XYZ file of N, CA, C and O in Angstrom:
688
model
N 0.844 -1.185 0.000
C 0.000 0.000 0.000
C 0.887 1.246 0.000
O 1.780 1.362 0.813
N 0.637 2.199 -0.925
C 1.483 3.394 -1.004
C 1.300 4.295 0.208
O 0.261 4.314 0.839
N 2.355 5.088 0.504
C 2.279 6.069 1.590
C 1.272 7.138 1.236
O 0.928 7.333 0.073
N 0.846 7.870 2.242
C -0.153 8.926 2.044
C 0.281 9.950 0.986
O -0.483 10.316 0.116
N 1.532 10.420 1.053
C 2.020 11.426 0.120
C 2.576 10.817 -1.156
O 3.186 11.484 -1.951
N 2.388 9.521 -1.357
C 2.985 8.829 -2.485
C 1.904 8.294 -3.409
O 1.916 7.130 -3.791
N 0.964 9.136 -3.796
C -0.172 8.703 -4.608
C 0.301 8.180 -5.946
O 1.214 8.724 -6.558
N -0.312 7.098 -6.411
C 0.080 6.506 -7.679
C -0.617 7.212 -8.823
O -1.753 7.619 -8.728
N 0.108 7.352 -9.928
C -0.441 7.999 -11.103
C -1.204 7.007 -11.956
O -1.480 5.880 -11.564
N -1.524 7.419 -13.151
C -2.335 6.652 -14.078
C -1.680 5.310 -14.435
O -2.350 4.340 -14.696
N -0.343 5.245 -14.480
C 0.335 4.028 -14.911
C 0.831 3.196 -13.738
O 1.620 2.286 -13.906
N 0.381 3.498 -12.547
C 0.756 2.711 -11.379
C 2.121 3.074 -10.815
O 2.647 2.349 -10.000
N 2.685 4.175 -11.241
C 3.977 4.618 -10.732
C 3.741 5.747 -9.740
O 2.982 6.667 -10.011
N 4.411 5.664 -8.606
C 4.227 6.724 -7.610
C 5.000 7.969 -8.039
O 5.962 7.895 -8.801
N 4.570 9.097 -7.553
C 5.259 10.353 -7.852
C 6.699 10.300 -7.358
O 7.613 10.767 -8.018
N 6.860 9.736 -6.171
C 8.195 9.679 -5.577
C 9.139 8.834 -6.427
O 10.258 9.230 -6.708
N 8.699 7.672 -6.888
C 9.590 6.834 -7.695
C 9.854 7.488 -9.053
O 10.949 7.382 -9.602
N 8.866 8.166 -9.604
C 9.072 8.880 -10.861
C 10.121 9.971 -10.686
O 11.028 10.130 -11.511
N 10.014 10.728 -9.599
C 10.964 11.791 -9.317
C 12.365 11.224 -9.127
O 13.330 11.753 -9.679
N 12.481 10.135 -8.377
C 13.793 9.527 -8.156
C 14.409 9.059 -9.466
O 15.591 9.286 -9.722
N 13.636 8.427 -10.329
C 14.194 7.939 -11.589
C 14.555 9.102 -12.522
O 15.564 9.056 -13.213
N 13.750 10.159 -12.523
C 14.044 11.322 -13.359
C 15.315 12.016 -12.897
O 16.174 12.362 -13.701
N 15.447 12.228 -11.589
C 16.654 12.864 -11.057
C 17.879 11.993 -11.292
O 18.965 12.491 -11.564
N 17.723 10.690 -11.198
C 18.833 9.779 -11.471
C 19.295 9.879 -12.912
O 20.493 9.904 -13.197
N 18.353 9.946 -13.836
C 18.703 10.071 -15.252
C 19.380 11.410 -15.520
O 20.360 11.489 -16.280
N 18.892 12.463 -14.905
C 19.500 13.781 -15.070
C 20.922 13.783 -14.531
O 21.829 14.321 -15.155
N 21.130 13.158 -13.381
C 22.469 13.053 -12.811
C 23.412 12.310 -13.728
O 24.578 12.689 -13.890
N 22.923 11.253 -14.347
C 23.758 10.490 -15.278
C 24.135 11.331 -16.491
O 25.265 11.272 -16.979
N 23.203 12.128 -16.990
C 23.497 12.988 -18.130
C 24.547 14.033 -17.805
O 25.340 14.422 -18.651
N 24.524 14.537 -16.578
C 25.448 15.596 -16.195
C 26.792 15.084 -15.701
O 27.679 15.872 -15.408
N 26.950 13.793 -15.613
C 28.224 13.252 -15.135
C 29.305 13.507 -16.174
O 29.046 13.691 -17.358
N 30.529 13.500 -15.751
C 31.645 13.801 -16.643
C 31.758 12.790 -17.779
O 32.243 13.105 -18.853
N 31.305 11.554 -17.572
C 31.393 10.546 -18.629
C 30.323 10.761 -19.694
O 30.489 10.363 -20.827
N 29.203 11.383 -19.326
C 28.095 11.527 -20.278
C 28.249 12.753 -21.171
O 27.770 12.764 -22.286
N 28.910 13.814 -20.677
C 29.062 15.040 -21.459
C 30.532 15.422 -21.553
O 31.263 15.306 -20.583
N 30.974 15.934 -22.687
C 32.344 16.430 -22.776
C 32.511 17.672 -21.900
O 31.544 18.328 -21.530
N 33.744 17.997 -21.584
C 34.034 19.118 -20.682
C 33.443 20.433 -21.187
O 32.933 21.233 -20.411
N 33.498 20.694 -22.489
C 32.961 21.950 -23.036
C 31.466 22.054 -22.784
O 30.950 23.125 -22.463
N 30.753 20.949 -22.927
C 29.310 20.963 -22.680
C 29.032 21.175 -21.198
O 28.090 21.876 -20.835
N 29.850 20.571 -20.332
C 29.663 20.795 -18.893
C 29.867 22.260 -18.549
O 29.155 22.817 -17.719
N 30.851 22.905 -19.178
C 31.065 24.331 -18.945
C 29.840 25.137 -19.328
O 29.446 26.058 -18.632
N 29.206 24.808 -20.472
C 28.006 25.536 -20.894
C 26.863 25.318 -19.924
O 26.143 26.237 -19.593
N 26.687 24.066 -19.454
C 25.617 23.767 -18.506
C 25.834 24.530 -17.209
O 24.935 25.116 -16.643
N 27.074 24.563 -16.739
C 27.397 25.229 -15.481
C 27.482 26.735 -15.637
O 27.551 27.455 -14.653
N 27.517 27.230 -16.881
C 27.604 28.668 -17.109
C 29.021 29.177 -17.151
O 29.253 30.363 -17.258
N 29.989 28.277 -17.061
C 31.382 28.696 -17.078
C 31.801 28.991 -18.509
O 31.305 28.408 -19.455
N 32.758 29.867 -18.670
C 33.310 30.138 -19.989
C 32.531 31.170 -20.781
O 33.114 31.960 -21.489
N 31.214 31.198 -20.712
C 30.416 32.128 -21.502
C 30.210 33.470 -20.808
O 29.707 34.394 -21.414
N 30.574 33.575 -19.552
C 30.304 34.789 -18.801
C 31.536 35.673 -18.651
O 31.595 36.504 -17.765
N 32.510 35.504 -19.514
C 33.693 36.329 -19.483
C 33.323 37.692 -20.047
O 32.950 37.812 -21.207
N 33.411 38.737 -19.216
C 32.998 40.055 -19.678
C 34.150 40.847 -20.303
O 34.071 42.059 -20.431
N 35.211 40.155 -20.720
C 36.288 40.822 -21.439
C 35.717 41.335 -22.762
O 35.116 40.577 -23.518
N 35.877 42.619 -23.065
C 35.261 43.178 -24.277
C 35.811 42.536 -25.552
O 37.004 42.278 -25.655
N 34.934 42.301 -26.537
C 35.418 41.815 -27.836
C 36.229 42.902 -28.544
O 36.210 44.073 -28.146
N 36.913 42.544 -29.604
C 37.805 43.470 -30.310
C 37.071 44.721 -30.797
O 37.613 45.830 -30.741
N 35.843 44.585 -31.291
C 35.093 45.757 -31.771
C 34.864 46.758 -30.638
O 34.952 47.973 -30.843
N 34.593 46.274 -29.445
C 34.386 47.157 -28.290
C 35.711 47.799 -27.886
O 35.764 48.989 -27.563
N 36.789 47.037 -27.943
C 38.108 47.597 -27.619
C 38.469 48.730 -28.579
O 39.070 49.724 -28.170
N 38.090 48.588 -29.850
C 38.340 49.663 -30.824
C 37.555 50.925 -30.455
O 38.068 52.041 -30.552
N 36.304 50.751 -30.013
C 35.495 51.896 -29.578
C 36.139 52.538 -28.348
O 36.237 53.771 -28.262
N 36.600 51.738 -27.409
C 37.269 52.270 -26.218
C 38.507 53.072 -26.617
O 38.731 54.173 -26.103
N 39.318 52.545 -27.538
C 40.523 53.264 -27.968
C 40.162 54.584 -28.646
O 40.798 55.602 -28.422
N 39.105 54.567 -29.467
C 38.687 55.790 -30.160
C 38.168 56.834 -29.172
O 38.411 58.030 -29.340
N 37.454 56.408 -28.158
C 36.855 57.345 -27.188
C 37.817 57.750 -26.075
O 37.806 58.900 -25.632
N 38.610 56.782 -25.588
C 39.392 57.005 -24.367
C 40.904 56.905 -24.572
O 41.656 57.035 -23.615
N 41.345 56.667 -25.790
C 42.779 56.524 -26.042
C 43.327 55.272 -25.369
O 42.678 54.224 -25.360
N 44.501 55.404 -24.787
C 45.152 54.259 -24.139
C 44.878 54.186 -22.643
O 45.504 53.379 -21.943
N 43.977 55.022 -22.139
C 43.673 54.985 -20.705
C 43.031 53.649 -20.338
O 42.148 53.165 -21.047
N 43.458 53.044 -19.230
C 42.867 51.753 -18.835
C 41.442 51.941 -18.302
O 41.156 52.913 -17.599
N 40.563 51.020 -18.661
C 39.196 51.002 -18.135
C 39.182 49.963 -17.021
O 39.292 48.764 -17.284
N 39.093 50.436 -15.781
C 39.135 49.536 -14.624
C 37.734 49.183 -14.153
O 36.817 49.998 -14.256
N 37.600 47.982 -13.623
C 36.311 47.536 -13.086
C 36.124 48.079 -11.677
O 37.060 48.177 -10.908
N 34.850 48.424 -11.386
C 34.517 48.861 -10.038
C 34.070 50.309 -9.983
O 34.099 51.036 -10.982
N 33.607 50.695 -8.803
C 33.192 52.057 -8.466
C 31.999 52.575 -9.266
O 31.650 53.747 -9.172
N 31.399 51.706 -10.080
C 30.209 52.046 -10.857
C 29.191 50.951 -10.614
O 29.524 49.774 -10.647
N 27.957 51.349 -10.353
C 26.888 50.365 -10.195
C 25.962 50.463 -11.399
O 25.426 51.522 -11.703
N 25.800 49.326 -12.083
C 24.939 49.234 -13.262
C 23.755 48.352 -12.903
O 23.926 47.192 -12.561
N 22.579 48.930 -12.976
C 21.355 48.188 -12.675
C 20.574 48.039 -13.974
O 19.994 48.997 -14.474
N 20.620 46.825 -14.532
C 19.941 46.505 -15.781
C 19.441 45.069 -15.634
O 20.104 44.248 -15.013
N 18.246 44.756 -16.145
C 17.743 43.393 -15.975
C 18.605 42.386 -16.737
O 19.061 42.671 -17.850
N 18.838 41.224 -16.145
C 19.602 40.187 -16.830
C 18.787 39.543 -17.946
O 19.353 39.012 -18.889
N 17.473 39.595 -17.849
C 16.587 39.069 -18.879
C 15.691 40.199 -19.365
O 14.919 40.753 -18.593
N 15.801 40.503 -20.650
C 14.988 41.562 -21.251
C 14.084 40.933 -22.297
O 14.552 40.612 -23.391
N 12.814 40.749 -21.989
C 11.923 40.120 -22.961
C 11.718 40.951 -24.219
O 11.423 40.421 -25.272
N 11.910 42.254 -24.135
C 11.705 43.138 -25.281
C 12.915 44.063 -25.420
O 13.097 44.979 -24.614
N 13.739 43.825 -26.438
C 14.933 44.632 -26.648
C 14.656 46.052 -27.089
O 15.562 46.871 -27.175
N 13.389 46.375 -27.367
C 13.053 47.742 -27.780
C 13.079 48.731 -26.629
O 13.161 49.938 -26.851
N 13.006 48.232 -25.395
C 12.988 49.128 -24.243
C 13.553 48.407 -23.023
O 12.836 47.732 -22.302
N 14.855 48.570 -22.814
C 15.544 47.932 -21.695
C 15.922 49.023 -20.688
O 16.683 49.933 -21.016
N 15.403 48.947 -19.463
C 15.724 49.980 -18.473
C 17.172 49.864 -17.983
O 17.677 48.763 -17.775
N 17.818 51.008 -17.842
C 19.200 51.061 -17.372
C 19.303 52.157 -16.323
O 18.848 53.279 -16.536
N 19.910 51.812 -15.186
C 20.184 52.797 -14.144
C 21.660 52.677 -13.794
O 22.146 51.581 -13.508
N 22.383 53.775 -13.846
C 23.807 53.798 -13.521
C 24.030 54.840 -12.443
O 23.519 55.962 -12.539
N 24.801 54.455 -11.433
C 25.191 55.426 -10.416
C 26.593 55.115 -9.938
O 27.097 54.006 -10.133
N 27.204 56.092 -9.330
C 28.543 55.921 -8.803
C 28.686 56.757 -7.541
O 28.019 57.776 -7.392
N 29.541 56.280 -6.661
C 29.815 57.009 -5.424
C 31.130 57.770 -5.529
O 31.671 58.215 -4.528
N 31.623 57.944 -6.764
C 32.846 58.713 -6.953
C 32.616 60.153 -6.513
O 31.497 60.646 -6.546
N 33.679 60.838 -6.093
C 33.523 62.218 -5.605
C 32.929 63.145 -6.657
O 33.136 62.963 -7.855
N 32.189 64.140 -6.178
C 31.622 65.173 -7.053
C 31.950 66.542 -6.453
O 31.068 67.296 -6.062
N 33.251 66.826 -6.372
C 33.730 68.124 -5.890
C 34.465 68.805 -7.030
O 34.847 68.168 -8.004
N 34.700 70.106 -6.923
C 35.242 70.863 -8.056
C 36.582 70.331 -8.570
O 36.860 70.409 -9.757
N 37.410 69.764 -7.710
C 38.719 69.265 -8.143
C 38.664 67.823 -8.659
O 39.599 67.374 -9.322
N 37.611 67.108 -8.346
C 37.526 65.689 -8.729
C 36.050 65.302 -8.825
O 35.356 65.225 -7.821
N 35.595 65.061 -10.038
C 34.179 64.736 -10.227
C 34.007 63.805 -11.429
O 34.920 63.626 -12.230
N 32.823 63.227 -11.545
C 32.502 62.387 -12.695
C 32.134 63.330 -13.836
O 31.158 64.064 -13.759
N 32.948 63.299 -14.870
C 32.766 64.180 -16.027
C 31.722 63.624 -16.992
O 30.990 64.372 -17.629
N 31.655 62.283 -17.096
C 30.719 61.668 -18.038
C 30.452 60.214 -17.664
O 31.276 59.569 -17.016
N 29.292 59.751 -18.069
C 28.958 58.325 -18.001
C 28.634 57.898 -19.424
O 27.838 58.548 -20.116
N 29.285 56.827 -19.863
C 29.126 56.312 -21.217
C 28.440 54.951 -21.161
O 28.736 54.140 -20.285
N 27.536 54.693 -22.108
C 26.849 53.401 -22.218
C 27.310 52.733 -23.510
O 27.223 53.338 -24.586
N 27.774 51.498 -23.394
C 28.269 50.725 -24.525
C 27.542 49.381 -24.531
O 27.397 48.750 -23.485
N 27.070 48.961 -25.706
C 26.410 47.666 -25.861
C 27.181 46.886 -26.923
O 27.230 47.302 -28.083
N 27.773 45.773 -26.517
C 28.709 45.031 -27.372
C 28.174 44.692 -28.757
O 28.878 44.837 -29.742
N 26.949 44.196 -28.859
C 26.459 43.674 -30.137
C 25.347 44.515 -30.756
O 24.489 43.996 -31.453
N 25.362 45.807 -30.516
C 24.399 46.699 -31.158
C 24.977 47.221 -32.471
O 26.201 47.230 -32.650
N 24.126 47.697 -33.375
C 24.650 48.275 -34.622
C 25.629 49.421 -34.341
O 26.654 49.534 -34.994
N 25.309 50.278 -33.373
C 26.222 51.332 -32.923
C 26.634 50.941 -31.506
O 25.837 51.073 -30.565
N 27.853 50.472 -31.348
C 28.322 49.945 -30.058
C 28.293 51.029 -28.989
O 27.850 50.795 -27.871
N 28.781 52.234 -29.331
C 28.731 53.347 -28.375
C 27.315 53.894 -28.405
O 26.897 54.542 -29.365
N 26.555 53.642 -27.353
C 25.135 53.967 -27.365
C 24.838 55.394 -26.907
O 24.014 56.076 -27.505
N 25.500 55.831 -25.832
C 25.178 57.164 -25.302
C 26.284 57.658 -24.377
O 27.008 56.868 -23.774
N 26.349 58.972 -24.271
C 27.254 59.618 -23.320
C 26.512 60.741 -22.619
O 25.774 61.498 -23.253
N 26.666 60.810 -21.315
C 25.986 61.821 -20.496
C 27.054 62.646 -19.792
O 27.919 62.092 -19.107
N 27.008 63.956 -19.942
C 28.007 64.860 -19.380
C 27.531 65.416 -18.034
O 26.336 65.683 -17.852
N 28.488 65.617 -17.113
C 28.181 66.145 -15.777
C 29.166 67.239 -15.407
O 30.249 67.331 -15.971
N 28.761 68.043 -14.421
C 29.669 68.996 -13.787
C 29.653 68.695 -12.296
O 28.772 67.980 -11.799
N 30.603 69.249 -11.580
C 30.677 69.032 -10.141
C 29.443 69.589 -9.431
O 29.060 69.117 -8.361
N 28.804 70.588 -10.032
C 27.639 71.228 -9.413
C 26.444 70.287 -9.290
O 25.545 70.534 -8.492
N 26.435 69.192 -10.048
C 25.308 68.255 -10.011
C 25.199 67.589 -8.636
O 24.102 67.314 -8.166
N 26.334 67.324 -8.002
C 26.315 66.734 -6.664
C 26.399 65.225 -6.638
O 26.984 64.655 -5.737
N 25.826 64.524 -7.622
C 25.894 63.063 -7.711
C 25.731 62.674 -9.175
O 24.920 63.249 -9.885
N 26.500 61.693 -9.582
C 26.438 61.255 -10.977
C 25.597 59.988 -11.077
O 25.981 58.936 -10.570
N 24.442 60.114 -11.722
C 23.595 58.947 -11.968
C 22.721 59.236 -13.184
O 22.430 60.384 -13.489
N 22.344 58.157 -13.873
C 21.426 58.282 -15.002
C 20.388 57.179 -14.902
O 20.642 56.103 -14.365
N 19.229 57.462 -15.406
C 18.124 56.505 -15.455
C 17.503 56.659 -16.840
O 16.962 57.712 -17.159
N 17.634 55.635 -17.670
C 17.182 55.737 -19.054
C 16.724 54.374 -19.559
O 16.731 53.393 -18.823
N 16.338 54.332 -20.810
C 15.987 53.074 -21.484
C 16.798 53.018 -22.770
O 17.030 54.041 -23.410
N 17.220 51.802 -23.126
C 18.015 51.624 -24.333
C 17.392 50.547 -25.220
O 16.534 49.783 -24.764
N 17.813 50.523 -26.491
C 17.421 49.453 -27.402
C 18.601 48.496 -27.533
O 19.754 48.921 -27.569
N 18.271 47.193 -27.617
C 19.302 46.183 -27.782
C 18.951 45.256 -28.936
O 17.809 44.805 -29.034
N 19.922 44.968 -29.777
C 19.710 44.091 -30.928
C 19.556 42.646 -30.488
O 18.687 41.937 -30.971
N 20.446 42.189 -29.589
C 20.436 40.787 -29.170
C 21.139 40.663 -27.831
O 21.601 41.657 -27.274
N 21.219 39.448 -27.337
C 21.896 39.193 -26.075
C 23.313 39.740 -26.160
O 24.031 39.490 -27.129
N 23.686 40.503 -25.147
C 24.965 41.204 -25.192
C 25.319 41.734 -23.806
O 24.463 41.825 -22.933
N 26.562 42.125 -23.663
C 26.953 42.856 -22.460
C 26.572 44.322 -22.619
O 26.748 44.907 -23.686
N 26.040 44.885 -21.552
C 25.821 46.322 -21.454
C 26.908 46.824 -20.512
O 27.124 46.257 -19.437
N 27.593 47.865 -20.925
C 28.712 48.395 -20.140
C 28.456 49.864 -19.806
O 27.997 50.621 -20.653
N 28.756 50.222 -18.569
C 28.687 51.612 -18.130
C 30.095 52.029 -17.728
O 30.740 51.346 -16.928
N 30.569 53.129 -18.286
C 31.905 53.620 -17.985
C 31.775 55.027 -17.424
O 31.189 55.908 -18.057
N 32.307 55.221 -16.236
C 32.334 56.550 -15.615
C 33.709 57.147 -15.870
O 34.736 56.538 -15.570
N 33.725 58.353 -16.437
C 34.958 59.071 -16.738
C 35.090 60.234 -15.774
O 34.192 61.076 -15.681
N 36.196 60.287 -15.042
C 36.373 61.352 -14.053
C 37.111 62.534 -14.670
O 37.734 62.417 -15.734
N 37.054 63.658 -13.978
C 37.743 64.864 -14.441
C 39.260 64.670 -14.418
O 39.985 65.389 -15.091
N 39.744 63.693 -13.676
C 41.177 63.379 -13.629
C 41.590 62.399 -14.721
O 42.743 62.012 -14.799
N 40.615 61.951 -15.514
C 40.930 61.046 -16.610
C 40.801 59.568 -16.283
O 41.060 58.723 -17.130
N 40.404 59.235 -15.069
C 40.220 57.823 -14.712
C 38.952 57.292 -15.355
O 37.973 58.023 -15.543
N 38.962 55.996 -15.674
C 37.806 55.323 -16.248
C 37.450 54.118 -15.380
O 38.289 53.238 -15.160
N 36.210 54.105 -14.893
C 35.711 53.010 -14.054
C 34.510 52.387 -14.749
O 33.732 53.101 -15.391
N 34.343 51.070 -14.605
C 33.281 50.429 -15.366
C 32.558 49.331 -14.603
O 33.039 48.828 -13.590
N 31.405 48.987 -15.145
C 30.614 47.837 -14.704
C 29.983 47.248 -15.959
O 29.707 47.975 -16.922
N 29.777 45.931 -15.957
C 29.180 45.271 -17.125
C 28.215 44.192 -16.658
O 28.465 43.518 -15.652
N 27.121 44.045 -17.378
C 26.126 43.006 -17.105
C 25.692 42.398 -18.427
O 25.396 43.127 -19.374
N 25.653 41.070 -18.472
C 25.158 40.393 -19.666
C 23.639 40.383 -19.609
O 23.048 39.948 -18.626
N 23.009 40.887 -20.671
C 21.552 40.969 -20.752
C 21.083 40.017 -21.849
O 21.528 40.116 -22.993
N 20.194 39.105 -21.491
C 19.625 38.160 -22.439
C 18.368 38.772 -23.049
O 17.409 39.055 -22.343
N 18.383 38.997 -24.365
C 17.295 39.664 -25.065
C 16.471 38.619 -25.829
O 17.028 37.799 -26.546
N 15.152 38.667 -25.668
C 14.269 37.752 -26.362
C 13.811 38.322 -27.699
O 13.900 37.681 -28.726
N 13.342 39.563 -27.704
C 12.820 40.209 -28.912
C 13.796 41.295 -29.360
O 14.105 42.206 -28.602
N 14.276 41.217 -30.600
C 15.196 42.171 -31.176
C 14.601 43.573 -31.127
O 13.498 43.804 -31.578
N 15.370 44.533 -30.591
C 14.870 45.898 -30.497
C 15.454 46.845 -31.525
O 15.133 48.022 -31.547
N 16.338 46.344 -32.398
C 16.997 47.229 -33.370
C 16.599 46.920 -34.801
O 17.348 47.190 -35.730
N 15.446 46.368 -35.016
C 14.962 46.145 -36.370
C 15.407 44.875 -36.911
O 15.696 44.337 -37.771
């Protein structure tokens, strides 16, 4: 007689035994013998999340910023990781970098790796603003990294990047 929580289905198999056999099969598929290492990396998410900019983005960085290094950190990028509609993706960027007359955020730049125009927007600031932040919406062609770069009056470049998965193409 089956346990109270172990009701049998239409074919006489209990939910619990079905779950155990399904999980066992899934475990076998994910074992190192069942999948090559490259496939395991894709399943685990390893390898595909490297936010190192592709060569086209590096060319845009060189054209805009010269040889100045773009360092990670000091910028917070708030953008959804899943964007069902690439025609309108909300983006919020802020930074806690100083905003005083001798040292302030001069600009915030938005770059999207796989858009027709990689350099999407630039927003200029003065020290009088008091805090550097932007809240906008962007269009995205396809799944890509969105990058926010804060440029200081001293010439420093700070960045943040988030991979956004786009379902519906927003660039035609």
